[in-house]
Amino acid sequence: MAFVEVKNVEIKGLSVAVPKEVKTVKEQPFFSSNEAENFIAVTGVESSHLAPLNLTLSDLCFEAAQKLLIETNTQTADIDLIMFVSTSRDFYICPNTANILQHRLGLKTSCVAIDLPFACSGYVYGLYVAGSLLQSGQLKRALLLVGEMPSKNQSSKDKTVWPLHGDAGSATLLEFSPSAKNSMKFNLNGDGSGFEAIICRQPGIRNYPVTEDSLKSVTIDNGIERNALQCEMDGSEVFAFAIKKPLEAITALAENFQIDIQQIDYLLIHQANKMIDEKIRKKLKLPAEKVPYSMRYYGNTSSCTIPLTMVSQISQSLSEKVNSLIMCGFGSGLSWGAAHIITDKIICLPVIEV
Amino acid sequence: MDINEFIEKFAEIFEDTDRAEFQADTKFKELDEWSSIMALNVIAMVDDEYDVLLKGDDIRGSETITQLFEIVKSRK
C-alpha cells in the first residue's frame, strides 16, 4: 500500500460532458427480456450515453474544459498543466492527446501537457499525479481531463462489456493554494499479475502487427463476439478483485490517515456495478445517502464515474459547503486507489450533453 | 462446512430453476438459468456466506456443485 499526501492543492471546479444519444440495456439484441432484467438487477445499469462515430473523448473533454474555464473565470494563459487521463486517446501510439487539447483550448505552449493512460482507476491516479506536479507551486493551475469512450473500443455484440459501459469525459480545475487547510490523501496500488483481466490485445507493440485477421469478428461464446482490437473483460475475475481490493484500500487509507469513515460526507465508489458497490458500502456500514450512484442512467463510464456522480448527484452540496469525500477507483492494470479529499464550495457545472 | 447447506445457498441464487435440480453432482453450467451474471452471484454468495474469494478460474474449472464446494472448503 502506497500512502501519499498532496499538500497545498485544491479542486476549484468540475464539469462533465456526455454524448446526447442513449443506449438502453433492454434494447440489446443479445439479451432475452429475462436476461436484461437480471443484468439490470446485478449491475444497476439501465441505460448509458453513446457517442456517434465522429465524436471522440477529446471532443467531450474539450467541451467540459471550455465551459469550466468560462464558469470559473479562468484565463487560458493561467493554465500551466493539462493532463489527459484515458485509454480513449485520439491516436493510440502518438502524439499525446493532451498536446492536441492544449492547442485546441488555446492554452499557452509553455503549458505542460501529459497523457496518462489509466482506465477505471484514472480519476484517483489523475488527482494524485496532477496534484503532485502542482504542490511545489511552480505550476499554479491544472486542467485534469479524465474519461473514457468505451463504445469506440468495445464490440456492440459483446454482452459482457457493451451493455455495462457508457461514454463520458470530465474536466477538473486544480489550483495551487498555499492557504489550503487540508491535504489530499491517497492510497495507491497495482498488481500487474492481473493485466489480462481487462485488456485490448491490439493495437500495440506486444501483439504487433495488426493484420486482416485482427479485424475478423470471432464468436467466443453465446452473445460474445469481438475482434482483436476490441477490449475484453474477464467478468468473474474482475468481480472477485473488485469485491476485495477496493474495500481493503479504503479501510487502510482510513487507518493510516486516521479518518473516521462514519464522519465523511460521501463515499464515491467507481460505478463498476451496483452489486460490487453495495457490498463495499455495507461492509463499511455506511448509510445509503452517503454513497450516491450515477450508473443507472450513465452506466460504467470507467474513470469518469467519480466526477459524473459528483456533478449529477451531489453538486448542490459540493457547491454550497465543505465536503469530506472518500473516492475509490479500481480496474484495468490491475490498478486501484482510494483518496480522502476535502472540497470547499467547488464550482460544479450541470452535466453537458454534446 | 456442510455440502447440503452449500447446495441450499447455491440454489437460492436461482429464481427459475426447480430446487430439485440442485444436487451435489449437478453440472451447474448446464442449467438453463446459468449465465455469466450468475457466476457473479455465486462469487458474491461465497464471499458473503463463507468469506472465501472465488476466482474466475475456480468457476471455469468446476463442473459440479461438489467441485465448487471442495474449493471453498479448502480455503476455509
Tab-separated table of C-alpha atoms in Angstrom:
chain	number	residue	atom	x	y	z
A	1	MET	CA	0.000	0.000	0.000
A	2	ALA	CA	1.473	3.338	-1.058
A	3	PHE	CA	0.289	6.111	1.252
A	4	VAL	CA	0.968	9.538	-0.171
A	5	GLU	CA	-0.170	13.079	0.543
A	6	VAL	CA	-0.521	16.104	-1.712
A	7	LYS	CA	-0.452	19.441	0.083
A	8	ASN	CA	-1.458	22.947	-0.987
A	9	VAL	CA	-3.698	21.869	-3.854
A	10	GLU	CA	-7.468	22.326	-4.112
A	11	ILE	CA	-10.212	21.321	-6.504
A	12	LYS	CA	-11.801	24.538	-7.785
A	13	GLY	CA	-14.284	23.315	-10.336
A	14	LEU	CA	-15.694	20.300	-12.098
A	15	SER	CA	-17.678	19.593	-15.263
A	16	VAL	CA	-18.683	16.509	-17.235
A	17	ALA	CA	-19.839	16.088	-20.839
A	18	VAL	CA	-21.694	13.097	-22.300
A	19	PRO	CA	-22.967	12.395	-25.815
A	20	LYS	CA	-26.707	13.065	-26.388
A	21	GLU	CA	-27.574	9.630	-27.722
A	22	VAL	CA	-28.722	6.991	-25.235
A	23	LYS	CA	-28.498	3.198	-25.454
A	24	THR	CA	-30.689	1.057	-23.206
A	25	VAL	CA	-29.979	-2.372	-21.777
A	26	LYS	CA	-33.415	-3.677	-22.755
A	27	GLU	CA	-32.954	-2.933	-26.467
A	28	GLN	CA	-29.782	-5.040	-26.753
A	29	PRO	CA	-30.417	-7.929	-29.165
A	30	PHE	CA	-28.189	-10.409	-27.306
A	31	PHE	CA	-30.408	-10.283	-24.193
A	32	SER	CA	-33.734	-12.042	-23.692
A	33	SER	CA	-36.061	-9.883	-21.538
A	34	ASN	CA	-35.244	-12.125	-18.582
A	35	GLU	CA	-31.501	-11.742	-19.088
A	36	ALA	CA	-31.860	-7.994	-19.371
A	37	GLU	CA	-33.779	-7.893	-16.069
A	38	ASN	CA	-31.094	-9.977	-14.349
A	39	PHE	CA	-28.397	-7.780	-15.793
A	40	ILE	CA	-30.106	-4.623	-14.517
A	41	ALA	CA	-30.649	-6.184	-11.082
A	42	VAL	CA	-26.954	-7.024	-10.670
A	43	THR	CA	-25.310	-4.050	-12.383
A	44	GLY	CA	-27.808	-1.277	-11.623
A	45	VAL	CA	-27.350	-0.056	-15.204
A	46	GLU	CA	-30.480	0.642	-17.279
A	47	SER	CA	-29.043	2.938	-19.911
A	48	SER	CA	-25.952	4.919	-20.809
A	49	HIS	CA	-24.799	7.543	-23.282
A	50	LEU	CA	-23.327	6.528	-26.602
A	51	ALA	CA	-21.170	8.656	-28.868
A	52	PRO	CA	-21.735	8.816	-32.627
A	53	LEU	CA	-18.805	7.637	-34.768
A	54	ASN	CA	-17.345	11.084	-35.348
A	55	LEU	CA	-17.300	12.163	-31.688
A	56	THR	CA	-14.193	11.418	-29.610
A	57	LEU	CA	-13.413	11.534	-25.933
A	58	SER	CA	-11.164	14.526	-26.509
A	59	ASP	CA	-14.221	16.297	-28.003
A	60	LEU	CA	-16.176	15.643	-24.797
A	61	CYS	CA	-13.274	16.767	-22.612
A	62	PHE	CA	-12.847	19.861	-24.777
A	63	GLU	CA	-16.486	20.877	-24.188
A	64	ALA	CA	-16.234	20.141	-20.465
A	65	ALA	CA	-12.963	22.081	-20.173
A	66	GLN	CA	-14.072	25.078	-22.179
A	67	LYS	CA	-17.268	25.559	-20.154
A	68	LEU	CA	-15.349	25.057	-16.933
A	69	LEU	CA	-12.810	27.749	-17.834
A	70	ILE	CA	-15.645	30.182	-18.531
A	71	GLU	CA	-17.668	29.356	-15.409
A	72	THR	CA	-14.620	29.568	-13.141
A	73	ASN	CA	-13.429	32.797	-14.774
A	74	THR	CA	-10.103	31.215	-15.606
A	75	GLN	CA	-7.942	32.643	-18.377
A	76	THR	CA	-6.345	30.158	-20.748
A	77	ALA	CA	-2.974	31.797	-20.015
A	78	ASP	CA	-3.347	30.750	-16.370
A	79	ILE	CA	-3.338	27.018	-17.117
A	80	ASP	CA	0.156	25.627	-16.532
A	81	LEU	CA	-0.625	21.916	-16.812
A	82	ILE	CA	-3.048	19.876	-18.903
A	83	MET	CA	-3.354	16.191	-18.180
A	84	PHE	CA	-5.464	13.780	-20.228
A	85	VAL	CA	-6.208	10.602	-18.295
A	86	SER	CA	-7.762	7.985	-20.549
A	87	THR	CA	-7.213	4.954	-22.735
A	88	SER	CA	-9.533	6.534	-25.344
A	89	ARG	CA	-6.794	8.600	-26.897
A	90	ASP	CA	-7.166	10.273	-30.288
A	91	PHE	CA	-4.160	8.279	-31.528
A	92	TYR	CA	-3.024	5.170	-29.722
A	93	ILE	CA	0.716	5.435	-30.253
A	94	CYS	CA	1.446	9.129	-30.741
A	95	PRO	CA	1.028	12.045	-30.323
A	96	ASN	CA	-0.345	12.630	-26.843
A	97	THR	CA	-3.962	13.796	-26.804
A	98	ALA	CA	-3.035	16.348	-24.129
A	99	ASN	CA	-0.944	18.173	-26.743
A	100	ILE	CA	-3.869	18.264	-29.152
A	101	LEU	CA	-6.158	19.649	-26.455
A	102	GLN	CA	-3.575	22.208	-25.337
A	103	HIS	CA	-3.692	23.731	-28.797
A	104	ARG	CA	-7.428	23.343	-29.291
A	105	LEU	CA	-8.237	25.003	-25.979
A	106	GLY	CA	-5.874	27.863	-26.823
A	107	LEU	CA	-3.533	27.161	-23.901
A	108	LYS	CA	-0.017	28.548	-23.965
A	109	THR	CA	2.835	26.471	-25.363
A	110	SER	CA	4.600	26.583	-22.003
A	111	CYS	CA	1.674	24.610	-20.559
A	112	VAL	CA	2.942	21.161	-19.564
A	113	ALA	CA	0.891	18.528	-21.450
A	114	ILE	CA	0.806	14.907	-20.321
A	115	ASP	CA	-1.257	11.794	-21.176
A	116	LEU	CA	-1.833	9.210	-18.503
A	117	PRO	CA	-3.356	6.033	-19.934
A	118	PHE	CA	-5.329	4.790	-16.940
A	119	ALA	CA	-8.789	3.256	-17.180
A	120	CYS	CA	-11.214	2.887	-14.245
A	121	SER	CA	-8.763	3.949	-11.531
A	122	GLY	CA	-7.879	7.075	-13.530
A	123	TYR	CA	-9.611	9.798	-11.549
A	124	VAL	CA	-7.848	8.914	-8.302
A	125	TYR	CA	-4.476	8.500	-10.046
A	126	GLY	CA	-5.022	11.673	-12.061
A	127	LEU	CA	-5.699	13.733	-8.937
A	128	TYR	CA	-2.554	12.308	-7.379
A	129	VAL	CA	-0.242	12.932	-10.341
A	130	ALA	CA	-1.618	16.357	-11.286
A	131	GLY	CA	-1.764	17.372	-7.622
A	132	SER	CA	1.838	16.250	-7.095
A	133	LEU	CA	3.020	18.374	-10.015
A	134	LEU	CA	1.230	21.425	-8.614
A	135	GLN	CA	2.141	21.138	-4.973
A	136	SER	CA	5.577	22.765	-5.231
A	137	GLY	CA	3.893	25.908	-6.582
A	138	GLN	CA	5.978	26.127	-9.742
A	139	LEU	CA	2.880	25.280	-11.752
A	140	LYS	CA	-0.218	27.048	-10.437
A	141	ARG	CA	-3.218	25.665	-12.250
A	142	ALA	CA	-4.074	22.375	-13.925
A	143	LEU	CA	-6.831	21.105	-16.144
A	144	LEU	CA	-7.289	17.441	-15.361
A	145	LEU	CA	-9.272	15.804	-18.149
A	146	VAL	CA	-10.491	12.314	-17.281
A	147	GLY	CA	-12.876	9.978	-19.053
A	148	GLU	CA	-13.443	7.128	-21.409
A	149	MET	CA	-15.254	6.271	-24.617
A	150	PRO	CA	-15.711	2.505	-24.351
A	151	SER	CA	-18.055	2.495	-27.366
A	152	LYS	CA	-15.008	3.043	-29.581
A	153	ASN	CA	-13.003	0.060	-28.386
A	154	GLN	CA	-15.685	-2.454	-27.432
A	155	SER	CA	-17.796	-4.732	-29.580
A	156	SER	CA	-21.531	-3.964	-29.678
A	157	LYS	CA	-22.019	-7.742	-29.943
A	158	ASP	CA	-20.231	-8.492	-26.678
A	159	LYS	CA	-22.754	-8.781	-23.859
A	160	THR	CA	-20.017	-8.908	-21.215
A	161	VAL	CA	-18.989	-5.290	-21.825
A	162	TRP	CA	-21.330	-3.412	-24.193
A	163	PRO	CA	-24.468	-3.007	-22.031
A	164	LEU	CA	-22.454	-2.094	-18.927
A	165	HIS	CA	-20.393	0.794	-20.208
A	166	GLY	CA	-21.089	4.358	-21.261
A	167	ASP	CA	-19.169	7.295	-22.721
A	168	ALA	CA	-18.272	10.399	-20.685
A	169	GLY	CA	-15.483	12.952	-20.307
A	170	SER	CA	-14.727	15.314	-17.428
A	171	ALA	CA	-12.669	18.383	-16.627
A	172	THR	CA	-11.417	19.240	-13.146
A	173	LEU	CA	-9.705	22.532	-12.339
A	174	LEU	CA	-6.963	22.128	-9.747
A	175	GLU	CA	-5.160	25.040	-8.166
A	176	PHE	CA	-2.008	25.516	-6.098
A	177	SER	CA	-3.191	27.080	-2.877
A	178	PRO	CA	-0.669	27.654	-0.065
A	179	SER	CA	-3.579	28.516	2.236
A	180	ALA	CA	-5.277	25.133	1.683
A	181	LYS	CA	-6.116	23.720	5.096
A	182	ASN	CA	-6.347	20.098	4.103
A	183	SER	CA	-4.080	17.811	2.145
A	184	MET	CA	-5.295	15.252	-0.367
A	185	LYS	CA	-4.523	11.781	0.969
A	186	PHE	CA	-4.050	8.738	-1.189
A	187	ASN	CA	-3.571	5.013	-1.005
A	188	LEU	CA	-2.443	3.732	-4.421
A	189	ASN	CA	-1.985	0.137	-5.510
A	190	GLY	CA	-1.445	-2.020	-8.554
A	191	ASP	CA	-0.984	-5.675	-9.457
A	192	GLY	CA	0.189	-6.463	-12.968
A	193	SER	CA	-0.331	-10.197	-12.442
A	194	GLY	CA	-3.917	-9.410	-13.456
A	195	PHE	CA	-3.000	-7.468	-16.587
A	196	GLU	CA	-5.181	-9.662	-18.795
A	197	ALA	CA	-8.364	-9.198	-16.741
A	198	ILE	CA	-9.330	-6.124	-18.783
A	199	ILE	CA	-7.317	-5.832	-21.968
A	200	CYS	CA	-7.284	-4.587	-25.562
A	201	ARG	CA	-4.847	-7.038	-27.167
A	202	GLN	CA	-4.217	-4.883	-30.250
A	203	PRO	CA	-3.032	-2.434	-31.488
A	204	GLY	CA	0.212	-2.119	-29.629
A	205	ILE	CA	3.743	-3.385	-29.675
A	206	ARG	CA	3.212	-6.712	-27.863
A	207	ASN	CA	0.882	-8.254	-30.447
A	208	TYR	CA	2.340	-6.488	-33.449
A	209	PRO	CA	1.356	-6.131	-36.260
A	210	VAL	CA	-2.328	-5.528	-36.870
A	211	THR	CA	-3.354	-7.740	-39.794
A	212	GLU	CA	-6.558	-8.538	-41.657
A	213	ASP	CA	-7.172	-11.290	-39.096
A	214	SER	CA	-7.125	-8.725	-36.306
A	215	LEU	CA	-10.307	-7.241	-37.733
A	216	LYS	CA	-12.198	-10.525	-38.004
A	217	SER	CA	-15.026	-10.798	-35.503
A	218	VAL	CA	-14.766	-14.074	-33.602
A	219	THR	CA	-17.594	-15.742	-31.690
A	220	ILE	CA	-16.228	-16.507	-28.234
A	221	ASP	CA	-19.499	-17.691	-26.735
A	222	ASN	CA	-23.229	-17.092	-26.995
A	223	GLY	CA	-23.648	-13.288	-27.151
A	224	ILE	CA	-19.900	-12.635	-27.153
A	225	GLU	CA	-18.397	-11.591	-30.486
A	226	ARG	CA	-15.388	-9.347	-30.881
A	227	ASN	CA	-12.161	-8.816	-32.795
A	228	ALA	CA	-8.589	-8.464	-31.531
A	229	LEU	CA	-8.777	-4.676	-31.435
A	230	GLN	CA	-11.779	-4.709	-29.138
A	231	CYS	CA	-11.443	-4.669	-25.406
A	232	GLU	CA	-12.258	-7.804	-23.431
A	233	MET	CA	-13.087	-8.234	-19.777
A	234	ASP	CA	-12.922	-11.363	-17.643
A	235	GLY	CA	-16.062	-10.506	-15.682
A	236	SER	CA	-15.760	-13.015	-12.852
A	237	GLU	CA	-12.048	-12.286	-12.368
A	238	VAL	CA	-12.715	-8.558	-12.195
A	239	PHE	CA	-15.667	-9.095	-9.885
A	240	ALA	CA	-13.594	-11.176	-7.456
A	241	PHE	CA	-10.918	-8.453	-7.459
A	242	ALA	CA	-13.465	-5.669	-7.091
A	243	ILE	CA	-15.248	-7.018	-4.029
A	244	LYS	CA	-11.944	-7.379	-2.168
A	245	LYS	CA	-9.200	-4.889	-3.066
A	246	PRO	CA	-11.069	-1.552	-3.154
A	247	LEU	CA	-12.565	-2.204	0.283
A	248	GLU	CA	-9.115	-3.043	1.665
A	249	ALA	CA	-7.708	0.146	0.127
A	250	ILE	CA	-10.411	2.334	1.682
A	251	THR	CA	-10.024	0.719	5.092
A	252	ALA	CA	-6.225	1.045	5.009
A	253	LEU	CA	-6.447	4.680	3.847
A	254	ALA	CA	-8.712	5.475	6.790
A	255	GLU	CA	-6.465	3.649	9.259
A	256	ASN	CA	-3.244	5.186	8.009
A	257	PHE	CA	-4.506	8.753	7.988
A	258	GLN	CA	-6.818	8.323	10.990
A	259	ILE	CA	-10.001	9.140	9.134
A	260	ASP	CA	-13.295	8.156	10.746
A	261	ILE	CA	-15.204	6.715	7.798
A	262	GLN	CA	-18.536	7.303	9.557
A	263	GLN	CA	-17.783	11.034	9.658
A	264	ILE	CA	-17.269	11.550	5.925
A	265	ASP	CA	-19.999	13.192	3.854
A	266	TYR	CA	-19.780	10.948	0.808
A	267	LEU	CA	-18.105	7.797	-0.385
A	268	LEU	CA	-17.673	7.999	-4.161
A	269	ILE	CA	-17.077	4.480	-5.442
A	270	HIS	CA	-16.235	3.817	-9.065
A	271	GLN	CA	-19.577	2.832	-10.631
A	272	ALA	CA	-18.364	-0.613	-11.614
A	273	ASN	CA	-21.642	-2.319	-10.933
A	274	LYS	CA	-24.202	-1.917	-8.207
A	275	MET	CA	-23.692	-5.301	-6.584
A	276	ILE	CA	-19.967	-4.615	-6.093
A	277	ASP	CA	-20.551	-1.101	-4.788
A	278	GLU	CA	-23.328	-2.119	-2.430
A	279	LYS	CA	-21.100	-4.835	-0.955
A	280	ILE	CA	-18.437	-2.201	-0.285
A	281	ARG	CA	-20.986	0.215	1.197
A	282	LYS	CA	-22.489	-2.410	3.500
A	283	LYS	CA	-19.114	-3.684	4.697
A	284	LEU	CA	-18.177	-0.101	5.589
A	285	LYS	CA	-21.565	0.248	7.333
A	286	LEU	CA	-22.353	3.495	5.541
A	287	PRO	CA	-25.979	4.647	5.096
A	288	ALA	CA	-27.309	4.739	1.524
A	289	GLU	CA	-27.481	8.547	1.435
A	290	LYS	CA	-23.701	8.773	1.828
A	291	VAL	CA	-22.995	6.615	-1.217
A	292	PRO	CA	-24.503	8.245	-4.322
A	293	TYR	CA	-24.902	6.308	-7.573
A	294	SER	CA	-24.987	7.500	-11.161
A	295	MET	CA	-24.736	4.210	-13.075
A	296	ARG	CA	-28.495	3.807	-13.601
A	297	TYR	CA	-28.628	6.286	-16.474
A	298	TYR	CA	-24.924	6.656	-17.311
A	299	GLY	CA	-23.548	3.122	-16.915
A	300	ASN	CA	-19.957	2.406	-16.033
A	301	THR	CA	-18.051	5.267	-17.674
A	302	SER	CA	-14.687	3.991	-16.409
A	303	SER	CA	-12.529	6.764	-14.947
A	304	CYS	CA	-15.354	9.281	-15.379
A	305	THR	CA	-17.770	7.648	-12.917
A	306	ILE	CA	-16.497	9.553	-9.875
A	307	PRO	CA	-16.718	13.073	-11.393
A	308	LEU	CA	-20.008	12.123	-13.089
A	309	THR	CA	-21.503	11.001	-9.783
A	310	MET	CA	-20.311	14.256	-8.215
A	311	VAL	CA	-21.897	16.563	-10.803
A	312	SER	CA	-25.069	14.546	-11.366
A	313	GLN	CA	-25.889	13.502	-7.784
A	314	ILE	CA	-24.310	15.796	-5.181
A	315	SER	CA	-23.490	19.035	-6.997
A	316	GLN	CA	-25.623	21.180	-4.701
A	317	SER	CA	-23.790	20.028	-1.611
A	318	LEU	CA	-20.413	20.342	-3.346
A	319	SER	CA	-21.094	23.893	-4.491
A	320	GLU	CA	-22.605	25.140	-1.224
A	321	LYS	CA	-20.416	23.743	1.534
A	322	VAL	CA	-17.342	21.900	2.696
A	323	ASN	CA	-17.420	18.167	1.988
A	324	SER	CA	-15.261	15.357	3.273
A	325	LEU	CA	-15.053	12.779	0.482
A	326	ILE	CA	-13.526	9.362	0.081
A	327	MET	CA	-13.077	8.295	-3.537
A	328	CYS	CA	-12.180	4.842	-4.739
A	329	GLY	CA	-11.301	3.833	-8.298
A	330	PHE	CA	-10.346	0.348	-9.479
A	331	GLY	CA	-9.924	-1.550	-12.737
A	332	SER	CA	-7.606	-2.409	-15.594
A	333	GLY	CA	-3.961	-2.885	-14.721
A	334	LEU	CA	-4.964	-4.179	-12.286
A	335	SER	CA	-4.828	-0.840	-10.592
A	336	TRP	CA	-6.763	0.611	-7.682
A	337	GLY	CA	-6.630	3.519	-5.315
A	338	ALA	CA	-8.534	5.386	-2.637
A	339	ALA	CA	-8.343	9.059	-1.769
A	340	HIS	CA	-9.577	11.305	1.008
A	341	ILE	CA	-10.253	14.797	-0.279
A	342	ILE	CA	-11.911	17.725	1.419
A	343	THR	CA	-13.578	20.114	-1.002
A	344	ASP	CA	-14.727	23.650	-0.225
A	345	LYS	CA	-17.514	25.111	-2.376
A	346	ILE	CA	-16.356	23.899	-5.740
A	347	ILE	CA	-17.937	25.166	-8.928
A	348	CYS	CA	-19.903	22.208	-10.194
A	349	LEU	CA	-21.477	22.503	-13.646
A	350	PRO	CA	-24.599	20.567	-14.673
A	351	VAL	CA	-23.943	17.594	-16.984
A	352	ILE	CA	-23.292	18.892	-20.521
A	353	GLU	CA	-24.815	16.992	-23.459
A	354	VAL	CA	-22.811	17.190	-26.679
B	1	MET	CA	-18.766	-26.939	6.226
B	2	ASP	CA	-21.782	-28.875	5.118
B	3	ILE	CA	-22.386	-29.751	1.478
B	4	ASN	CA	-26.167	-29.715	1.863
B	5	GLU	CA	-26.117	-26.234	3.304
B	6	PHE	CA	-23.862	-25.145	0.429
B	7	ILE	CA	-26.252	-26.614	-2.140
B	8	GLU	CA	-29.139	-24.847	-0.414
B	9	LYS	CA	-27.400	-21.489	-0.599
B	10	PHE	CA	-26.305	-22.146	-4.163
B	11	ALA	CA	-29.898	-22.955	-5.166
B	12	GLU	CA	-31.268	-19.804	-3.537
B	13	ILE	CA	-29.396	-17.688	-6.078
B	14	PHE	CA	-31.533	-19.093	-8.868
B	15	GLU	CA	-35.081	-17.927	-9.415
B	16	ASP	CA	-36.477	-20.061	-12.210
B	17	THR	CA	-34.751	-23.385	-11.621
B	18	ASP	CA	-36.528	-26.010	-9.544
B	19	ARG	CA	-34.857	-26.725	-6.201
B	20	ALA	CA	-34.848	-30.455	-7.002
B	21	GLU	CA	-32.428	-29.833	-9.845
B	22	PHE	CA	-29.673	-28.911	-7.420
B	23	GLN	CA	-27.735	-31.967	-6.301
B	24	ALA	CA	-24.121	-32.500	-5.318
B	25	ASP	CA	-23.320	-33.770	-8.818
B	26	THR	CA	-25.382	-31.171	-10.702
B	27	LYS	CA	-23.391	-29.693	-13.576
B	28	PHE	CA	-24.432	-26.148	-12.814
B	29	LYS	CA	-23.179	-24.595	-16.024
B	30	GLU	CA	-25.621	-26.809	-17.958
B	31	LEU	CA	-28.637	-25.286	-16.189
B	32	ASP	CA	-30.769	-23.098	-18.461
B	33	GLU	CA	-30.605	-20.263	-15.984
B	34	TRP	CA	-26.801	-20.283	-15.777
B	35	SER	CA	-25.076	-17.172	-17.182
B	36	SER	CA	-22.011	-15.028	-16.604
B	37	ILE	CA	-24.152	-12.858	-14.329
B	38	MET	CA	-24.998	-15.974	-12.288
B	39	ALA	CA	-21.268	-16.577	-11.870
B	40	LEU	CA	-21.039	-13.163	-10.179
B	41	ASN	CA	-23.926	-14.097	-7.889
B	42	VAL	CA	-22.101	-17.300	-6.905
B	43	ILE	CA	-18.869	-15.404	-6.159
B	44	ALA	CA	-20.846	-12.878	-4.105
B	45	MET	CA	-22.712	-15.598	-2.168
B	46	VAL	CA	-19.486	-17.450	-1.321
B	47	ASP	CA	-17.878	-14.192	-0.195
B	48	ASP	CA	-20.877	-13.297	1.980
B	49	GLU	CA	-21.545	-16.719	3.470
B	50	TYR	CA	-18.080	-18.263	3.695
B	51	ASP	CA	-15.708	-15.300	3.500
B	52	VAL	CA	-13.849	-17.053	0.684
B	53	LEU	CA	-12.950	-15.336	-2.561
B	54	LEU	CA	-13.529	-17.466	-5.669
B	55	LYS	CA	-11.620	-16.530	-8.816
B	56	GLY	CA	-12.787	-16.713	-12.410
B	57	ASP	CA	-10.642	-19.820	-12.888
B	58	ASP	CA	-12.358	-21.569	-9.957
B	59	ILE	CA	-15.725	-21.212	-11.672
B	60	ARG	CA	-14.299	-22.145	-15.076
B	61	GLY	CA	-12.538	-25.188	-13.626
B	62	SER	CA	-15.572	-26.559	-11.796
B	63	GLU	CA	-18.312	-28.633	-13.342
B	64	THR	CA	-20.345	-29.787	-10.367
B	65	ILE	CA	-21.543	-28.082	-7.218
B	66	THR	CA	-19.377	-30.507	-5.223
B	67	GLN	CA	-16.243	-29.381	-7.016
B	68	LEU	CA	-17.012	-25.785	-6.139
B	69	PHE	CA	-17.801	-26.768	-2.563
B	70	GLU	CA	-14.413	-28.518	-2.258
B	71	ILE	CA	-12.595	-25.360	-3.417
B	72	VAL	CA	-14.432	-23.235	-0.866
B	73	LYS	CA	-13.814	-25.812	1.872
B	74	SER	CA	-10.092	-25.977	1.081
B	75	ARG	CA	-9.802	-22.219	1.615
B	76	LYS	CA	-11.692	-22.015	4.871
